[in-house]
Amino acid sequence: MSFDRLISKIVTTENPTVLGLDPKLGYIPPELKEKSYRRFGQTPEGAADAILCFNKALIDAVSDIIPAVKPQVAFYEAYGWLGVRALAKTVAYAQSKGMFVIADCKRGDIGSTMEAYANAWLGTVGLDDELYAPFGCDAMTVNGYLGSDGIEPVIKVCQEQDKGVFVLVKTSNPSSGDLQDVKAENRTIYETMALLCDKWSDSLPGKTGYSGVGAVVGATYPEQLRELRREFSKLFFLVPGYGTQGGSGKSVAGAFDENGLGAIVSASRSLMCAWQKSPELSFTEATREEAIRMKNDITAHQLPL
Amino acid sequence: MSFDRLISKIVTTENPTVLGLDPKLGYIPPELKEKSYRRFGQTPEGAADAILCFNKALIDAVSDIIPAVKPQVAFYEAYGWLGVRALAKTVAYAQSKGMFVIADCKRGDIGSTMEAYANAWLGTVGLDDELYAPFGCDAMTVNGYLGSDGIEPVIKVCQEQDKGVFVLVKTSNPSSGDLQDVKAENRTIYETMALLCDKWSDSLPGKTGYSGVGAVVGATYPEQLRELRREFSKLFFLVPGYGTQGGSGKSVAGAFDENGLGAIVSASRSLMCAWQKSPELSFTEATREEAIRMKNDITAHQLPL
């Protein structure tokens, strides 16, 4: 019903980071891609196979030192249903290695439609008599623009299945302010969204004090991270934008509480493409080395604040 | 680059409505479902096959009188990659029958991620040398909470591929006001979003005056529909919420301009489940009859305002 399982993995690995799995073809080492193309042709099937093989190798490289993976669903949909099948297999593989899986799908709809999304990504779907878990992830990201009707169906599935949800609050991109920084009734829209999350979080209490409703807050907005951390003690943060987008150990320091908890920082390209900067290493060694560097960068700034 | 193709189909059929394809298993006539289960078992594959057969029959029943279909992606994801494959086949089938396809996926992300979504739903994806069209829809719905960074990649694909995009402005659900009705700088958030759409629409001009950037405005908010129609003459509206959700020909009248253009009204359940109310008809006849009733209901209130 909360992020307790995720937090427990963060404590065990002493590492509040998550491996983003955003498999653009250009991120995959050529020799790996060629192997899949030889088997399935330079086709959507070949691309999907290359993505799955790359993901599995990355998971094997870091599953003992990184607690979670965050597949970005867009990059799987880009290869149609074959890409989506590779995503389902990636989720199952990461969980078999003990990792917590956050589906970065940013879904947002209403009523029975949102229920279908929640069941697809976190829960089960009825086949008249039987139940089927389409993706079975541990948490998903959602867009709260549609209001409570879009969140309540997800919370219900989280309650039933011990899962969590991250709501977009202040996103990492340069134009996130177009709407999110608009001021209404003395607060910004992203603060209004955080207040809604705080209200929703009462339905998913956690043992650590953090609920099962979290907030996405970009590493590129350090001041907002710090303010939101101070104001919303129950919201666990998913922090994208580390690395290539400009976030650093220093810029995310404010996301954490005095125990070094309260947030998980995501990096995709810097971890997945570490091999491009370290030609002397295998691609898995390069990712592992970057994972350790990232962990040290973040925990160094985290303690003591 | 705009909704000219859609508008031309609306003019030909004299029908500003769209068939929502939200295939819950309970919507499918039992005999049709049983046929797929006999072939593939009561499995995700059987469910996906039943969905596809149902969709094809509905498309056959109305493709000469309804200009467009709007599959709700959630109900396909609910059957995992097999459901997503049934969706891709549904899109191709509807287009082969001359229908305009709006992917109701409400995607919203940033930069290269949003580019991947736009390529997946509307465009093509590179396989190093080759190009592949994962879903190839004619338009998609998006969530603009992330600002311009989330819209520009979609506009680029629309420009290149002659496609359109509908941005969520005022959604049909009861709690849409949680965020969308918040007032900031003398206007609501949904008006702020409409203003952003109006700005973005300059990049996708159309011959009819309507651009390729449209707005989703619910049939359940007739006053807001009328106000937005008056204020934003370039935005074509996608209007959900007709029928089961409470919208009627009268409540959507304000969505149209003096020529009866400017909007397309969506219904899903009332069309897909028409057979449940008319046991004397075949399911396809029942849907066709309801489609004609809906068209007459909407056009009766539309002219003259």
XYZ file of C-alpha atoms in Angstrom, chain A residues 22 24-27 33-34 37 42-44 47 72-75 77-82 84-85 88 104-110 112-114 116-117 119-121 125-130 132 134-135 143-150 168-180 182-185 189-190 192-193 196 199-200 245, chain B residues 22 24-27 33-34 37 42-44 47 72-75 77-82 84-85 88 104-110 112-114 116-117 119-121 125-130 132 134-135 143-150 168-180 182-185 189-190 192-193 196 199-200 245:
164
model
C 14.857 4.337 -22.207
C 16.770 4.241 -28.035
C 18.502 2.156 -30.693
C 21.494 4.509 -30.632
C 22.090 3.631 -26.975
C 22.240 -4.811 -32.023
C 23.883 -6.665 -34.898
C 19.455 -8.130 -36.509
C 16.597 -5.232 -39.338
C 12.911 -5.241 -38.436
C 10.736 -4.160 -35.513
C 14.890 -3.947 -32.708
C 10.128 4.780 -20.156
C 7.150 3.296 -21.985
C 7.383 5.657 -25.003
C 10.550 3.972 -26.232
C 5.641 1.804 -27.949
C 7.934 3.216 -30.620
C 8.373 -0.386 -31.799
C 4.674 -1.142 -31.674
C 3.337 -4.273 -30.033
C 6.692 -5.989 -30.407
C 5.475 -3.520 -25.771
C 6.138 -7.264 -25.565
C 6.612 -6.862 -20.475
C 7.147 5.572 -16.467
C 3.968 5.802 -18.511
C 2.496 9.115 -17.231
C -1.022 7.840 -17.841
C -3.961 10.064 -16.996
C -7.614 9.383 -17.692
C -10.893 9.033 -15.807
C -13.221 3.060 -15.793
C -10.563 4.109 -18.323
C -8.079 4.973 -15.588
C -8.055 -0.099 -17.037
C -4.673 1.667 -17.061
C -5.027 -2.739 -13.878
C -2.825 -2.930 -16.973
C 0.284 -1.469 -15.336
C -7.512 -7.851 -15.573
C -10.419 -10.267 -15.537
C -10.920 -12.697 -18.398
C -14.476 -13.411 -17.261
C -13.377 -16.094 -14.741
C -9.597 -15.855 -14.873
C -4.286 -11.885 -15.915
C -0.641 -7.586 -18.217
C 2.533 -5.836 -16.984
C -0.594 12.805 -14.808
C -3.101 14.405 -12.438
C -4.496 17.072 -14.810
C -7.886 15.304 -14.786
C -8.227 15.533 -11.001
C -9.319 12.995 -8.390
C -11.317 10.870 -10.863
C -8.014 10.067 -12.531
C 3.696 14.578 -11.926
C 4.183 17.706 -9.807
C 7.116 19.783 -11.102
C 8.660 18.177 -14.166
C 12.330 18.527 -15.119
C 11.911 20.160 -18.546
C 12.666 23.851 -19.303
C 9.035 24.697 -20.235
C 7.451 22.914 -17.252
C 6.582 26.388 -15.981
C 4.166 27.101 -18.881
C 1.385 25.671 -16.779
C 2.986 24.388 -13.571
C 1.164 29.689 -13.029
C 0.141 31.256 -9.698
C -3.378 30.772 -8.412
C -4.661 31.689 -4.956
C -0.135 25.010 -9.957
C 2.596 22.513 -9.075
C -1.685 22.855 -5.901
C -0.925 19.468 -7.444
C -3.823 17.193 -3.995
C -4.672 14.644 0.335
C -4.690 11.467 -1.803
C 19.576 16.857 -18.360
C -13.368 1.181 -25.749
C -14.409 -3.841 -22.377
C -15.138 -7.557 -22.498
C -18.649 -6.946 -21.130
C -19.455 -4.832 -24.198
C -16.651 -13.690 -27.464
C -17.318 -17.427 -27.262
C -12.492 -18.296 -26.775
C -10.190 -17.956 -22.407
C -6.794 -16.285 -22.502
C -5.418 -12.821 -23.246
C -9.787 -11.689 -25.407
C -9.269 4.298 -26.079
C -5.789 2.852 -25.654
C -6.256 1.862 -21.993
C -8.661 -0.933 -22.911
C -3.170 -2.173 -22.831
C -5.386 -4.008 -20.365
C -4.655 -7.146 -22.416
C -0.928 -6.474 -22.584
C 0.985 -6.703 -25.839
C -1.715 -8.913 -27.338
C -1.837 -3.604 -28.237
C -1.476 -5.810 -31.306
C -2.701 -1.830 -34.289
C -7.136 8.381 -27.431
C -3.910 7.832 -25.540
C -3.579 11.151 -23.633
C 0.210 10.899 -23.764
C 2.304 13.641 -22.228
C 6.057 13.702 -21.829
C 9.024 15.832 -22.867
C 12.886 12.993 -27.105
C 10.387 10.940 -25.064
C 7.430 12.849 -26.450
C 8.988 8.763 -29.407
C 5.273 8.865 -28.488
C 6.403 8.792 -33.805
C 4.757 5.721 -32.286
C 1.176 6.982 -32.635
C 10.393 5.191 -36.307
C 13.834 4.594 -37.765
C 15.337 1.127 -37.740
C 18.756 2.532 -38.526
C 18.139 2.597 -42.306
C 14.480 1.594 -42.570
C 8.461 1.685 -39.578
C 4.109 1.451 -35.327
C 0.437 2.536 -35.203
C -1.957 16.005 -21.955
C -0.304 19.427 -21.911
C 0.598 19.571 -18.195
C 4.312 19.478 -19.108
C 4.086 22.595 -21.304
C 5.466 23.393 -24.745
C 8.275 20.807 -24.529
C 5.571 18.157 -24.525
C -6.894 18.079 -22.987
C -8.474 21.394 -22.010
C -11.671 20.813 -19.999
C -12.317 17.120 -19.477
C -15.789 15.605 -19.100
C -15.388 14.071 -15.624
C -16.994 15.456 -12.434
C -13.642 16.226 -10.733
C -12.045 17.879 -13.763
C -12.324 21.122 -11.817
C -9.858 20.000 -9.105
C -7.081 21.510 -11.169
C -8.681 22.761 -14.394
C -8.466 26.796 -10.459
C -8.366 30.519 -11.249
C -5.052 32.177 -11.959
C -4.539 35.699 -13.255
C -6.353 26.749 -15.800
C -8.382 25.206 -18.619
C -4.813 28.991 -19.817
C -4.418 25.612 -21.522
C -1.492 27.700 -25.048
C -0.529 29.715 -29.616
C 0.622 26.241 -30.684
C -21.799 10.196 -19.284
